[in-house]
Coordinates of C-alpha atoms and ligand atoms in Angstrom, one line a residue:
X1154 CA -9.7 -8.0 -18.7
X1155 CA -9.9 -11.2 -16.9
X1156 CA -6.7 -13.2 -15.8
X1157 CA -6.2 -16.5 -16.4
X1158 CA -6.2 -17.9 -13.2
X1159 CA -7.6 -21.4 -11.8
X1160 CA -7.1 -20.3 -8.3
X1161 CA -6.5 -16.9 -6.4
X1162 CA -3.2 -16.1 -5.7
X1163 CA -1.6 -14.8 -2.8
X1164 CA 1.7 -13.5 -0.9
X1165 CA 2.4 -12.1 2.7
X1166 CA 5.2 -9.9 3.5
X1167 CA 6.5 -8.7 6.9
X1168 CA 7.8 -5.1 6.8
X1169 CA 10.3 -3.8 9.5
X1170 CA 9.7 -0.6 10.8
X1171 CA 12.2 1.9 10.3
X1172 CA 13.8 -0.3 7.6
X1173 CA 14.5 2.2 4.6
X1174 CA 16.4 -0.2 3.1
X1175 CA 14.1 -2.6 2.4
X1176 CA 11.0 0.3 1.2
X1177 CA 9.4 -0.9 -2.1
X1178 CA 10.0 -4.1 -1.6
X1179 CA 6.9 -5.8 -1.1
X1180 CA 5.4 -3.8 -3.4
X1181 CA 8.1 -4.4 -6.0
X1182 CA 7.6 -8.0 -5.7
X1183 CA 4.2 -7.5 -6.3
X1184 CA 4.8 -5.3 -9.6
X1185 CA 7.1 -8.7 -10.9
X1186 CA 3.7 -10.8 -10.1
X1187 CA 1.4 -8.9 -11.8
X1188 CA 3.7 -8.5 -15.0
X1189 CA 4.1 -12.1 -15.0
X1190 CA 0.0 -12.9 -15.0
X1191 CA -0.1 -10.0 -17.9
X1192 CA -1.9 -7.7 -16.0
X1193 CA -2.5 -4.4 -17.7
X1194 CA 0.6 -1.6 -17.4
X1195 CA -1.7 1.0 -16.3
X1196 CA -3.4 -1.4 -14.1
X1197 CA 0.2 -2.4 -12.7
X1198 CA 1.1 1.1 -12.3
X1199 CA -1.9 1.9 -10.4
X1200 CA -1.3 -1.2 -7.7
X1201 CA 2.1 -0.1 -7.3
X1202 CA 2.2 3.5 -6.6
X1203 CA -0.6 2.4 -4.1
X1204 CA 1.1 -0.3 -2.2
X1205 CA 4.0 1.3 -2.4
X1206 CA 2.6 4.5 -0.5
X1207 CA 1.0 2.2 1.9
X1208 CA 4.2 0.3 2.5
X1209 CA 6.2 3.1 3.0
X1210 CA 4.1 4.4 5.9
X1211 CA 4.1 1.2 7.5
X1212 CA 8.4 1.7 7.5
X1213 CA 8.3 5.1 8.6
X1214 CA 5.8 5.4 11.3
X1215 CA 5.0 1.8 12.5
X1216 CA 7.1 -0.8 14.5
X1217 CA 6.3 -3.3 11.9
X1218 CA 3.6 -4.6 10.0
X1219 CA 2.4 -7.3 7.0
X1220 CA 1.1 -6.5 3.5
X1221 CA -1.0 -9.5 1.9
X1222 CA -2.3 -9.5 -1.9
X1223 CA -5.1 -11.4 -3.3
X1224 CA -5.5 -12.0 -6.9
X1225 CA -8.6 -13.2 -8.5
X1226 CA -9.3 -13.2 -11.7
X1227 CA -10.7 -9.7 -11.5
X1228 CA -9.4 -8.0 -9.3
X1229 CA -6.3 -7.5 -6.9
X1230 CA -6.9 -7.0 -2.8
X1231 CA -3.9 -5.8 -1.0
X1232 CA -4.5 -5.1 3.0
X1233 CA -1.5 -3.5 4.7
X1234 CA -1.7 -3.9 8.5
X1235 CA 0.8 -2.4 11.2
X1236 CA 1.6 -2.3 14.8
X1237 CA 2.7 1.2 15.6
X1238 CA 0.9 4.4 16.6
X1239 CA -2.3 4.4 14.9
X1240 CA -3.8 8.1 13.1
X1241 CA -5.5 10.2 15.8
X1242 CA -7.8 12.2 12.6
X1243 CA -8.2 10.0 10.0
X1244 CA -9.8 12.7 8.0
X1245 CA -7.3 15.2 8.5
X1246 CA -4.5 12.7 7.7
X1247 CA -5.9 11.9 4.2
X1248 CA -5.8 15.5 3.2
X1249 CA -3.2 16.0 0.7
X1250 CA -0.5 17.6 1.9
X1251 CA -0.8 16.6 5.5
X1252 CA 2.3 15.2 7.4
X1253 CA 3.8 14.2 10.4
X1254 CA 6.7 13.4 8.9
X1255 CA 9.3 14.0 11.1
X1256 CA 12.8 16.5 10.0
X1257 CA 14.9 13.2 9.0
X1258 CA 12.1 11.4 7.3
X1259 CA 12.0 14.1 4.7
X1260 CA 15.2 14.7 4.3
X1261 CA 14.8 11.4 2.6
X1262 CA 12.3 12.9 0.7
X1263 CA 9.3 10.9 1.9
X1264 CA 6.5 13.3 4.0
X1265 CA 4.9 15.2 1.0
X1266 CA 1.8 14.1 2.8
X1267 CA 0.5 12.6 -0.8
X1268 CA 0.6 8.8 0.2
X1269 CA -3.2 8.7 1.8
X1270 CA -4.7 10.3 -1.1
X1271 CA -2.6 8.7 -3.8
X1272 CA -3.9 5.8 -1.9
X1273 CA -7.9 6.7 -2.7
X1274 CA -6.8 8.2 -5.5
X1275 CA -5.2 4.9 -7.6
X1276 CA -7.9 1.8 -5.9
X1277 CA -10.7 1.8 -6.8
X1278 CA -12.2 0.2 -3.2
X1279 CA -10.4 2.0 -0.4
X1280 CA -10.8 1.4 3.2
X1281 CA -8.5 2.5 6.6
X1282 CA -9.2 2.0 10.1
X1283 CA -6.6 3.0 12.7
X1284 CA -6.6 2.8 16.6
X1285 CA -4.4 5.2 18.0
X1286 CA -1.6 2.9 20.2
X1287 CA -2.5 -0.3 18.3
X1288 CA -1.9 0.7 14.5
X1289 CA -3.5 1.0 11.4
X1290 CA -5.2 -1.6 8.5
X1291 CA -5.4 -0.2 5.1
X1292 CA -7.1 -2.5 2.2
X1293 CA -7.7 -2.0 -1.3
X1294 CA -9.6 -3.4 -3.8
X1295 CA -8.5 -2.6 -7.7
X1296 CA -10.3 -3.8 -10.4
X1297 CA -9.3 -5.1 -13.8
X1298 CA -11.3 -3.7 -15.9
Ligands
LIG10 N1 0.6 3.5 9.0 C1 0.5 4.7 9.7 N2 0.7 4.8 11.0 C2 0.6 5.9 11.7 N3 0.4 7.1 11.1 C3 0.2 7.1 9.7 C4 0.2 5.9 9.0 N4 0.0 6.2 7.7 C5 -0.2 7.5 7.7 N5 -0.1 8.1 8.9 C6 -0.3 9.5 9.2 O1 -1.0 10.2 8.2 C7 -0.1 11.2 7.7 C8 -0.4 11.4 6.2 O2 0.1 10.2 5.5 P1 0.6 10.3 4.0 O3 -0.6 10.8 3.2 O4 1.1 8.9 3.6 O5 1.7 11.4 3.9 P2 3.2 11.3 4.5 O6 3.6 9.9 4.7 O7 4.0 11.9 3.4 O8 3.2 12.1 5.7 C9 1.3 10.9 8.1 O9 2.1 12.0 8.1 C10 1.0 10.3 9.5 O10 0.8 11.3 10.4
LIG11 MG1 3.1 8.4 3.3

């Protein structure tokens, strides 16, 4: 598939750490976009669940951070950037089941320690780089295929 775009399309959004009232919303606004262009569901589905993972780590371990899409014709980009504590063991932290999530976090029912690995799992390009007391820069490339 291969939307009908002249130009790419793109979109920032800040995200507030700590914020649970605001979780999903980048990533819904994105879902709305990419129903509008006609992007496949499965496709959709796939973004979402990603971004969403990503945004939701950015709200309950960062300060803040910024999530940015980039639609071309084939393919989306979406690079999630934060300024909080950064991942000491990248490696460990994308094992599934892994979490820091503290006592409160999952009594909200987040800190399953799926999010990374959902991450990989849904994009088809995935890349994180983390300093540990600067933050962390997830970006993913999906494809539509
Ligand atoms: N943006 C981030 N900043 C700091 N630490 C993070 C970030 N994203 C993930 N982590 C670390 O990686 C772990 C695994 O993340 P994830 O797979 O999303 O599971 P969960 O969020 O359920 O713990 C987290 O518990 C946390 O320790
Ligand atoms: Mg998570």
């Amino acid at each position: 598939m291969v939307l009908n775009i002249k130009e790419p399309i793109e979109e920032s959004f800040q995200i507030i750490g700590g914020n649970f009232t605001q979780a999903g919303e980048a990533s819904t606004r994105l879902k709305h976009a990419l129903f509008e262009l006609g992007v496949d569901e499965k496709i959709i589905r796939r973004i979402t669940i990603a971004t969403f993972e990503a945004e939701m780590n950015v709200i309950i371990y960062a300060a803040a951070g910024r999530l940015h899409y980039y639609i071309t014709p084939d393919s989306i980009t979406v690079k999630i950037d934060d300024m909080g504590p950064g991942i000491e063991n990248i490696e460990l932290a994308m094992q599934e089941g892994y979490s820091t999530a503290p006592d409160w976090v999952r009594e909200l029912g987040w800190g399953a320690g799926m999010g990374l690995p959902n991450m990989k799992k849904n994009a088809d390009i995935f890349k994180i780089d983390s300093v540990v007391g600067e933050g962390t820069t997830v970006e993913m490339v999906i494809n539509f295929p």
